[in-house]
mmCIF file of C-alpha atoms in Angstrom:
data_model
loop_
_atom_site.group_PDB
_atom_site.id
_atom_site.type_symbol
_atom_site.label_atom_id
_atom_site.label_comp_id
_atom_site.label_asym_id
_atom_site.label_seq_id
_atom_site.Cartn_x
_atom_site.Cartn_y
_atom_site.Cartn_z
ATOM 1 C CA UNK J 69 -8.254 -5.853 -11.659
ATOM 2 C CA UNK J 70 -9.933 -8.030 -8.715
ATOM 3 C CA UNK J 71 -7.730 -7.571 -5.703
ATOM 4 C CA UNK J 72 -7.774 -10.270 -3.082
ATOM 5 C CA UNK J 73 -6.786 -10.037 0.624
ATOM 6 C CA UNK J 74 -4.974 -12.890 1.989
ATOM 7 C CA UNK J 75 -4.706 -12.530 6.526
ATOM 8 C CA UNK J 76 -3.971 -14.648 8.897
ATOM 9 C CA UNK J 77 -2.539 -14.266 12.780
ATOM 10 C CA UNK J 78 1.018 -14.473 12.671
ATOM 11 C CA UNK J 79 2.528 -18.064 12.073
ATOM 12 C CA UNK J 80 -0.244 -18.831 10.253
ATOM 13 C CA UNK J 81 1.545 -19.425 7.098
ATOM 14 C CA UNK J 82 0.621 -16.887 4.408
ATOM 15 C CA UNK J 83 3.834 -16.113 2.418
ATOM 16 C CA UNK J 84 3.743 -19.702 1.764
ATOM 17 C CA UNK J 85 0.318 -19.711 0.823
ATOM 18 C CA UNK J 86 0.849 -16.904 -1.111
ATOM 19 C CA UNK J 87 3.908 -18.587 -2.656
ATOM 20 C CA UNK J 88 1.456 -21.291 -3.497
ATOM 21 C CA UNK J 89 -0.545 -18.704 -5.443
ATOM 22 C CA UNK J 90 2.073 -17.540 -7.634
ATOM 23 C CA UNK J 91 2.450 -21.608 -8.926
ATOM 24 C CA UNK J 92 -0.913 -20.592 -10.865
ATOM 25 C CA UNK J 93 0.898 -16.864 -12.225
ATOM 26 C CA UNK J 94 -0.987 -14.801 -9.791
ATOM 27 C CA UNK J 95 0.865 -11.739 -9.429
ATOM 28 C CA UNK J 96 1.129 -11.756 -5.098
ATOM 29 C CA UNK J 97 2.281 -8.382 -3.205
ATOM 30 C CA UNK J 98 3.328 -9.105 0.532
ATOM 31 C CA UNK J 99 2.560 -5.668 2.151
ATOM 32 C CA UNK J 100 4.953 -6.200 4.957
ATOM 33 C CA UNK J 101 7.726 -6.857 2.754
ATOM 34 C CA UNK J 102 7.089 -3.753 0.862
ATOM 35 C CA UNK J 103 6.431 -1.927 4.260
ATOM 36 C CA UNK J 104 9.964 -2.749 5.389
ATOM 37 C CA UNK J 105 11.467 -1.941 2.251
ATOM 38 C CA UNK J 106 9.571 1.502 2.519
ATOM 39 C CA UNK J 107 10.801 2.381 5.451
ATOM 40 C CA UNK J 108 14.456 1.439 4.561
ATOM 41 C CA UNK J 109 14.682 3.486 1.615
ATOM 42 C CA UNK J 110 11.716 6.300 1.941
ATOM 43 C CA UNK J 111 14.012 9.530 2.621
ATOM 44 C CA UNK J 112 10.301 11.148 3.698
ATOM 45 C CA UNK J 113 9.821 7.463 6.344
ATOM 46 C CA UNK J 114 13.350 7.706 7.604
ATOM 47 C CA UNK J 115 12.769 11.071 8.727
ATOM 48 C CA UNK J 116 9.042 10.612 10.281
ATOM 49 C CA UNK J 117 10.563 7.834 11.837
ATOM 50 C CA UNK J 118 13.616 9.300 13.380
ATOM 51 C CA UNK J 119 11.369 12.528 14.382
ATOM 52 C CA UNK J 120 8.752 9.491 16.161
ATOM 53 C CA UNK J 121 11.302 6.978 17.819
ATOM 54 C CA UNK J 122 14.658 9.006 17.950
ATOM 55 C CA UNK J 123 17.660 8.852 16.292
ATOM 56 C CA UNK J 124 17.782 4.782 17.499
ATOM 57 C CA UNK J 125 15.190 4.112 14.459
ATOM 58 C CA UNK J 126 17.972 3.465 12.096
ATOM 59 C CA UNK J 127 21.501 2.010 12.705
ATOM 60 C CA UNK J 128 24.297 3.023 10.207
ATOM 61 C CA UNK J 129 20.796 4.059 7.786
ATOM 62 C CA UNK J 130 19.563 0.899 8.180
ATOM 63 C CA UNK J 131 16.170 0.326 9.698
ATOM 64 C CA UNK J 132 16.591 -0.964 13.563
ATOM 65 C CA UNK J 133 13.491 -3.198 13.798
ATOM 66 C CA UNK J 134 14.427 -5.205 17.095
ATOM 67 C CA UNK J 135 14.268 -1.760 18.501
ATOM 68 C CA UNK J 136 11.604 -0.243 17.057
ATOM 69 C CA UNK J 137 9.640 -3.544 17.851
ATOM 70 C CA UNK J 138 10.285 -3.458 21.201
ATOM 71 C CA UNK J 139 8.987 -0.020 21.520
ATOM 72 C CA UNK J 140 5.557 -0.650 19.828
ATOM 73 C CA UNK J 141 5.119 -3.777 21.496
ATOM 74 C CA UNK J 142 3.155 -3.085 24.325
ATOM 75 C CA UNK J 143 2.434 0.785 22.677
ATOM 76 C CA UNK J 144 -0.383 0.859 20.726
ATOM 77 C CA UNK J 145 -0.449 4.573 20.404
ATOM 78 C CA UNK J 146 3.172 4.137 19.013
ATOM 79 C CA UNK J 147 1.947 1.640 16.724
ATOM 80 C CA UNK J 148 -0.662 3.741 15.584
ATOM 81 C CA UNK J 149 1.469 6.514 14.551
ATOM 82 C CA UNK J 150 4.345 4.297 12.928
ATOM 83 C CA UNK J 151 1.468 2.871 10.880
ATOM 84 C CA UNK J 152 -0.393 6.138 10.066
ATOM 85 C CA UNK J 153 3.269 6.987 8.722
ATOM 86 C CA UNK J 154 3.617 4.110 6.714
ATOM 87 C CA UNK J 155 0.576 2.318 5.676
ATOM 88 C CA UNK J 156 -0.748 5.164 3.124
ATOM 89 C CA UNK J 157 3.044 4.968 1.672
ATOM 90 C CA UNK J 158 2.492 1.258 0.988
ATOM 91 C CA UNK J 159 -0.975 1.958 -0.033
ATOM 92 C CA UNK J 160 0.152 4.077 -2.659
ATOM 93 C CA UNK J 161 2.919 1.323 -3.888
ATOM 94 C CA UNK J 162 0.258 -1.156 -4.388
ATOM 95 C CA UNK J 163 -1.984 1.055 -6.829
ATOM 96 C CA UNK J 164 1.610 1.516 -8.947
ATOM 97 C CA UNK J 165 2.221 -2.265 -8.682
ATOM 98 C CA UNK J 166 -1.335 -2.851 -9.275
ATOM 99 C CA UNK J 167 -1.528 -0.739 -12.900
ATOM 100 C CA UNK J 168 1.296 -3.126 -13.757
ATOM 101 C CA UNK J 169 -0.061 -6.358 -13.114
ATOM 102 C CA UNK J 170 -1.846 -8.722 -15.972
ATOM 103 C CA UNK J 171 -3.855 -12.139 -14.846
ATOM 104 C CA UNK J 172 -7.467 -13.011 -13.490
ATOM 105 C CA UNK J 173 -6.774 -11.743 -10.487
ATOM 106 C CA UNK J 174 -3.821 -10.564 -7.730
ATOM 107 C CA UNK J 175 -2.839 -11.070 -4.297
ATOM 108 C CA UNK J 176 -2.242 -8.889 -1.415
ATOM 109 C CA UNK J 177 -1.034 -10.342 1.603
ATOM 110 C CA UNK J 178 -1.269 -8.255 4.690
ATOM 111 C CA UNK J 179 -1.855 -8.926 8.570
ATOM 112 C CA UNK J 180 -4.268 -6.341 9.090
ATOM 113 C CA UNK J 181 -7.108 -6.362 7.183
ATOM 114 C CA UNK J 182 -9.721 -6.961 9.574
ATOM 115 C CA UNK J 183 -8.451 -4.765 11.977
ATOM 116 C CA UNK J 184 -7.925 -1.475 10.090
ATOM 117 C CA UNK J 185 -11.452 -2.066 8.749
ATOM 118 C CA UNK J 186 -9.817 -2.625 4.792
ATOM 119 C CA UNK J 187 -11.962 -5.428 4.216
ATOM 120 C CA UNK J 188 -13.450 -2.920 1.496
ATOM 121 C CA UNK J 189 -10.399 -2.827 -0.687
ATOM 122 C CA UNK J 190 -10.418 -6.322 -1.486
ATOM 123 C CA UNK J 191 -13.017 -8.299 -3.860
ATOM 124 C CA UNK J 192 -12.691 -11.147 -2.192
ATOM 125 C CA UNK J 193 -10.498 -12.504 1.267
ATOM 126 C CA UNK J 194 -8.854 -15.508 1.792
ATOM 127 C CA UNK J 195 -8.181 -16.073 5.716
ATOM 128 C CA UNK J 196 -4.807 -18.532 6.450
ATOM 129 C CA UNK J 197 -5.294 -20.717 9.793
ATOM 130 C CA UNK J 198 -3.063 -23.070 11.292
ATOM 131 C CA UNK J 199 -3.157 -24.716 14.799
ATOM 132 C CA UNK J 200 -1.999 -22.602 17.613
ATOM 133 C CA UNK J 201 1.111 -24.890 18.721
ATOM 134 C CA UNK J 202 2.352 -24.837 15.081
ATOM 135 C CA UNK J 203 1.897 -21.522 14.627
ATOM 136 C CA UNK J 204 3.803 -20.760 17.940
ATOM 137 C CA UNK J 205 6.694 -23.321 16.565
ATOM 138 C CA UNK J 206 7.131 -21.477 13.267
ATOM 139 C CA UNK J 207 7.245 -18.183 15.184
ATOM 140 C CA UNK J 208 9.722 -19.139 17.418
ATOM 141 C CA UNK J 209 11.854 -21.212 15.056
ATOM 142 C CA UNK J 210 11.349 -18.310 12.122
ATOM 143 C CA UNK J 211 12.179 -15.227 14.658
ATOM 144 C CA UNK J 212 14.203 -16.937 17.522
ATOM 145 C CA UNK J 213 11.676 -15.205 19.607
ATOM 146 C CA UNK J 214 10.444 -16.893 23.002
ATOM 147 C CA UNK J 215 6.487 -18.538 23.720
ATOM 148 C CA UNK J 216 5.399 -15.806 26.106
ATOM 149 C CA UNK J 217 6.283 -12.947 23.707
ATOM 150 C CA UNK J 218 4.233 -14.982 20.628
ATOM 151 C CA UNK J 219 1.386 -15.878 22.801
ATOM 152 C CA UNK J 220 1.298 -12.343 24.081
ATOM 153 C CA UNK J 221 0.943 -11.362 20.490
ATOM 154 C CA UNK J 222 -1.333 -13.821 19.220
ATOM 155 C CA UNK J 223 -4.050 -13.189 21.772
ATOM 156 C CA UNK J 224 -3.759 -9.446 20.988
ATOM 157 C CA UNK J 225 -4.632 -10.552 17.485
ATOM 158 C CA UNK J 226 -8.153 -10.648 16.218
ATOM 159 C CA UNK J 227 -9.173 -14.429 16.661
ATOM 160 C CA UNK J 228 -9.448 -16.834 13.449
ATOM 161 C CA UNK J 229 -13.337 -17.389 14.535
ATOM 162 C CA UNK J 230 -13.764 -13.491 13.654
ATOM 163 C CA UNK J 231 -11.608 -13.472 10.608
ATOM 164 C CA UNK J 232 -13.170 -16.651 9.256
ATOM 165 C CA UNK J 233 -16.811 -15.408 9.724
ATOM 166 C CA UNK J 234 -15.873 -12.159 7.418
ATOM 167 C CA UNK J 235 -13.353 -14.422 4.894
ATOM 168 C CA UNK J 236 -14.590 -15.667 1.457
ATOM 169 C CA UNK J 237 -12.024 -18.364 2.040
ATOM 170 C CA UNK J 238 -10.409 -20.311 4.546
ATOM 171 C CA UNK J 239 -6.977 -21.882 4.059
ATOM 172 C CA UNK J 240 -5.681 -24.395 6.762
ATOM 173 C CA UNK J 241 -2.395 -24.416 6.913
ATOM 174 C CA UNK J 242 -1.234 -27.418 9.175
ATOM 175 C CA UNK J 243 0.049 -29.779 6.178
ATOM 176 C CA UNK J 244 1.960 -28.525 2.834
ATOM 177 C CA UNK J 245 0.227 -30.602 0.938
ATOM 178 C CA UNK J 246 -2.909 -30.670 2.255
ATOM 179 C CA UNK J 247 -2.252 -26.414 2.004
ATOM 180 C CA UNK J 248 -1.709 -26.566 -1.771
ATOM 181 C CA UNK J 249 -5.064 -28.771 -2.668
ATOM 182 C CA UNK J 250 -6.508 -25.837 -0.673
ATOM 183 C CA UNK J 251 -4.791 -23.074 -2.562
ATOM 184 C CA UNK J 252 -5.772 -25.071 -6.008
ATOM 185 C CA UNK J 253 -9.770 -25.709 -4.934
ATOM 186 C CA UNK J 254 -9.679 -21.886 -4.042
ATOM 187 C CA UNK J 255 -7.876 -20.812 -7.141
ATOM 188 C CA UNK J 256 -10.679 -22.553 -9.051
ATOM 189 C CA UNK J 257 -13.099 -21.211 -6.961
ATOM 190 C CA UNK J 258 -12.328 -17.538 -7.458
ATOM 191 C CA UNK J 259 -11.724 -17.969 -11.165
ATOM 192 C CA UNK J 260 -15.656 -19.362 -11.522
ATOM 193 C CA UNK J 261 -16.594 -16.411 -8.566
ATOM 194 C CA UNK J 262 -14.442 -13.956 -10.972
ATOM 195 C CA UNK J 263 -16.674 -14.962 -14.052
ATOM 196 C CA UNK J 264 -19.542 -14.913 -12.009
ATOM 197 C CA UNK J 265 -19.000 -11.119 -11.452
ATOM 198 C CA UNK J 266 -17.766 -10.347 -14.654
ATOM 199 C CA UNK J 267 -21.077 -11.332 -16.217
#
Protein backbone atom coordinates (compact mmCIF):
# COMPACT_ATOMS: atom_id res chain seq x y z
CA UNK A 1 0.00 0.00 0.00
CA UNK A 2 1.64 3.57 -0.87
CA UNK A 3 1.48 5.59 2.29
CA UNK A 4 1.47 9.34 1.98
CA UNK A 5 2.45 11.97 4.60
CA UNK A 6 0.38 14.97 4.73
CA UNK A 7 2.35 18.11 7.38
CA UNK A 8 1.89 21.31 7.78
CA UNK A 9 2.68 23.99 10.85
CA UNK A 10 -0.22 24.19 12.91
CA UNK A 11 -3.27 26.21 11.43
CA UNK A 12 -2.27 25.26 8.32
CA UNK A 13 -5.33 23.39 7.51
CA UNK A 14 -4.67 19.66 7.09
CA UNK A 15 -7.70 17.79 8.58
CA UNK A 16 -9.53 19.71 6.06
CA UNK A 17 -7.30 18.88 3.43
CA UNK A 18 -7.31 15.58 4.46
CA UNK A 19 -11.13 15.69 4.61
CA UNK A 20 -10.81 16.77 1.04
CA UNK A 21 -8.96 13.52 0.34
CA UNK A 22 -11.45 11.22 1.58
CA UNK A 23 -14.14 13.00 -1.24
CA UNK A 24 -11.94 10.74 -3.73
CA UNK A 25 -12.28 7.31 -1.06
CA UNK A 26 -8.81 7.66 0.20
CA UNK A 27 -8.72 5.96 3.37
CA UNK A 28 -7.00 9.19 5.69
CA UNK A 29 -5.54 8.39 9.37
CA UNK A 30 -5.02 11.69 11.47
CA UNK A 31 -2.16 10.56 13.84
CA UNK A 32 -3.01 13.09 16.44
CA UNK A 33 -6.43 12.01 16.69
CA UNK A 34 -5.39 8.50 17.18
CA UNK A 35 -2.55 9.78 19.56
CA UNK A 36 -5.16 11.30 21.86
CA UNK A 37 -7.36 8.49 21.71
CA UNK A 38 -4.23 6.31 22.70
CA UNK A 39 -3.49 7.95 25.46
CA UNK A 40 -7.14 8.07 26.76
CA UNK A 41 -7.71 4.52 26.64
CA UNK A 42 -4.00 2.76 26.60
CA UNK A 43 -4.04 1.20 30.31
CA UNK A 44 0.04 0.77 29.47
CA UNK A 45 -0.05 5.18 28.31
CA UNK A 46 -2.12 6.09 31.31
CA UNK A 47 0.33 4.65 33.50
CA UNK A 48 3.71 5.96 31.66
CA UNK A 49 1.98 9.03 31.75
CA UNK A 50 0.95 9.32 35.31
CA UNK A 51 4.59 7.81 36.32
CA UNK A 52 6.05 11.06 33.76
CA UNK A 53 3.69 14.08 34.70
CA UNK A 54 2.05 12.95 38.09
CA UNK A 55 -1.09 11.94 39.05
CA UNK A 56 -2.47 15.57 37.32
CA UNK A 57 -2.11 13.65 33.77
CA UNK A 58 -5.61 12.44 33.95
CA UNK A 59 -8.72 14.01 35.61
CA UNK A 60 -11.55 11.59 36.72
CA UNK A 61 -9.45 8.96 33.92
CA UNK A 62 -9.73 11.32 31.47
CA UNK A 63 -6.68 12.69 29.75
CA UNK A 64 -5.86 16.44 31.19
CA UNK A 65 -4.35 17.99 28.03
CA UNK A 66 -4.51 21.81 29.08
CA UNK A 67 -2.22 20.55 31.73
CA UNK A 68 -0.12 18.35 30.22
CA UNK A 69 0.28 21.07 27.43
CA UNK A 70 1.31 23.53 29.56
CA UNK A 71 4.00 21.41 30.95
CA UNK A 72 5.62 20.44 27.56
CA UNK A 73 5.31 23.75 26.27
CA UNK A 74 8.40 25.31 26.86
CA UNK A 75 9.96 21.47 27.88
CA UNK A 76 11.31 19.86 25.17
CA UNK A 77 12.88 17.13 27.17
CA UNK A 78 9.25 16.54 28.49
CA UNK A 79 8.07 16.46 25.09
CA UNK A 80 10.52 14.11 24.13
CA UNK A 81 9.65 11.57 26.60
CA UNK A 82 5.71 11.96 26.28
CA UNK A 83 6.39 11.28 22.60
CA UNK A 84 8.93 8.42 22.95
CA UNK A 85 5.87 7.00 25.09
CA UNK A 86 3.42 7.45 22.60
CA UNK A 87 4.52 7.75 19.10
CA UNK A 88 5.68 3.90 18.67
CA UNK A 89 2.01 3.11 20.22
CA UNK A 90 0.47 5.06 17.33
CA UNK A 91 3.02 3.69 15.05
CA UNK A 92 1.93 0.37 15.70
CA UNK A 93 -2.00 1.41 15.19
CA UNK A 94 -1.27 2.59 11.79
CA UNK A 95 0.38 -0.79 10.47
CA UNK A 96 -3.15 -2.52 11.94
CA UNK A 97 -5.20 0.23 10.22
CA UNK A 98 -2.96 0.04 7.33
CA UNK A 99 -3.48 -4.07 6.65
CA UNK A 100 -7.12 -3.00 6.58
CA UNK A 101 -7.23 -0.42 4.13
CA UNK A 102 -8.17 -1.03 0.17
CA UNK A 103 -7.64 2.02 -2.56
CA UNK A 104 -4.63 3.46 -4.67
CA UNK A 105 -3.26 4.87 -1.98
CA UNK A 106 -3.80 6.24 1.96
CA UNK A 107 -3.26 9.17 4.00
CA UNK A 108 -1.46 9.87 7.12
CA UNK A 109 -1.71 13.13 8.53
CA UNK A 110 0.78 14.02 11.17
CA UNK A 111 2.66 17.33 12.34
CA UNK A 112 5.92 15.89 12.62
CA UNK A 113 7.27 14.37 9.86
CA UNK A 114 10.09 16.44 9.06
CA UNK A 115 11.16 16.81 12.37
CA UNK A 116 11.38 13.23 13.70
CA UNK A 117 13.26 12.49 10.46
CA UNK A 118 9.98 9.99 9.18
CA UNK A 119 10.13 11.35 5.87
CA UNK A 120 11.20 7.59 5.06
CA UNK A 121 7.90 6.03 5.94
CA UNK A 122 6.00 7.78 3.46
CA UNK A 123 6.07 7.23 -0.54
CA UNK A 124 5.29 10.39 -1.19
CA UNK A 125 4.52 13.95 1.12
CA UNK A 126 2.13 16.42 0.63
CA UNK A 127 3.10 19.74 2.69
CA UNK A 128 -0.29 22.06 3.72
CA UNK A 129 0.60 25.98 3.79
CA UNK A 130 -1.52 28.76 4.55
CA UNK A 131 -0.62 32.46 5.27
CA UNK A 132 0.68 33.18 8.67
CA UNK A 133 -2.26 35.66 9.82
CA UNK A 134 -4.82 32.97 8.81
CA UNK A 135 -3.19 30.40 10.26
CA UNK A 136 -2.85 32.42 13.58
CA UNK A 137 -6.85 33.23 13.19
CA UNK A 138 -7.83 29.57 12.91
CA UNK A 139 -5.60 28.79 15.89
CA UNK A 140 -6.95 31.19 18.01
CA UNK A 141 -10.58 30.90 16.93
CA UNK A 142 -10.20 26.77 16.87
CA UNK A 143 -8.34 26.62 20.49
CA UNK A 144 -9.40 29.97 22.19
CA UNK A 145 -5.73 30.26 22.67
CA UNK A 146 -4.02 33.86 22.59
CA UNK A 147 -1.37 35.33 19.48
CA UNK A 148 1.76 35.23 21.61
CA UNK A 149 1.29 31.58 22.67
CA UNK A 150 0.60 30.57 18.62
CA UNK A 151 3.37 32.67 17.39
CA UNK A 152 5.59 31.25 20.07
CA UNK A 153 4.71 27.91 18.63
CA UNK A 154 4.81 28.53 15.10
CA UNK A 155 8.33 29.89 15.05
CA UNK A 156 9.43 26.81 17.06
CA UNK A 157 8.06 24.92 14.10
CA UNK A 158 10.18 23.90 11.19
CA UNK A 159 9.48 26.72 8.52
CA UNK A 160 7.19 25.93 5.31
CA UNK A 161 10.44 26.96 3.08
CA UNK A 162 12.12 23.68 4.68
CA UNK A 163 9.10 21.49 4.52
CA UNK A 164 8.29 22.55 0.98
CA UNK A 165 11.88 21.92 -0.35
CA UNK A 166 11.58 18.07 1.02
CA UNK A 167 7.49 17.81 0.00
CA UNK A 168 6.36 16.05 -3.24
CA UNK A 169 3.42 18.39 -2.94
CA UNK A 170 2.41 21.61 -1.82
CA UNK A 171 -1.17 22.44 -0.83
CA UNK A 172 -2.09 26.18 -0.16
CA UNK A 173 -4.59 26.44 1.98
CA UNK A 174 -5.82 30.17 2.06
CA UNK A 175 -9.21 29.58 -0.03
CA UNK A 176 -11.62 26.33 0.24
CA UNK A 177 -12.05 26.24 -3.04
CA UNK A 178 -9.06 27.14 -4.39
CA UNK A 179 -7.78 24.13 -1.58
CA UNK A 180 -9.94 21.46 -3.22
CA UNK A 181 -8.73 22.13 -7.09
CA UNK A 182 -5.41 21.59 -5.26
CA UNK A 183 -6.34 18.41 -3.48
CA UNK A 184 -8.01 17.15 -7.01
CA UNK A 185 -4.71 18.21 -9.37
CA UNK A 186 -2.68 16.32 -6.60
CA UNK A 187 -4.98 13.37 -6.38
CA UNK A 188 -4.43 13.01 -10.13
CA UNK A 189 -1.02 13.57 -9.81
CA UNK A 190 -0.20 10.77 -7.40
CA UNK A 191 -2.51 8.33 -9.13
CA UNK A 192 -0.24 8.84 -12.61
CA UNK A 193 3.12 9.03 -9.97
CA UNK A 194 1.48 5.68 -8.36
CA UNK A 195 1.39 3.98 -11.91
CA UNK A 196 4.55 5.35 -12.66
CA UNK A 197 6.07 3.25 -9.79
CA UNK A 198 4.04 0.40 -10.16
CA UNK A 199 5.47 -0.23 -13.61
Amino acid sequence: MIVVGLTGGIGSGKTTVAGFFKVHDIPIYIADVEAKQLMARSKVIKRKLIALFGEDAYDDGELNRPFIASKIFNDKNLLDQMNAIVHPKVAAHFKRWLKKQEGPYVIKEAAIIFEHQNENQYDFIITVTANVEERIKRVMHRDSSNRSKIEAIISNQMSDEEKIEKSHFVIVNDNLEDTKKQVQQTHLALLKAIKKLKN
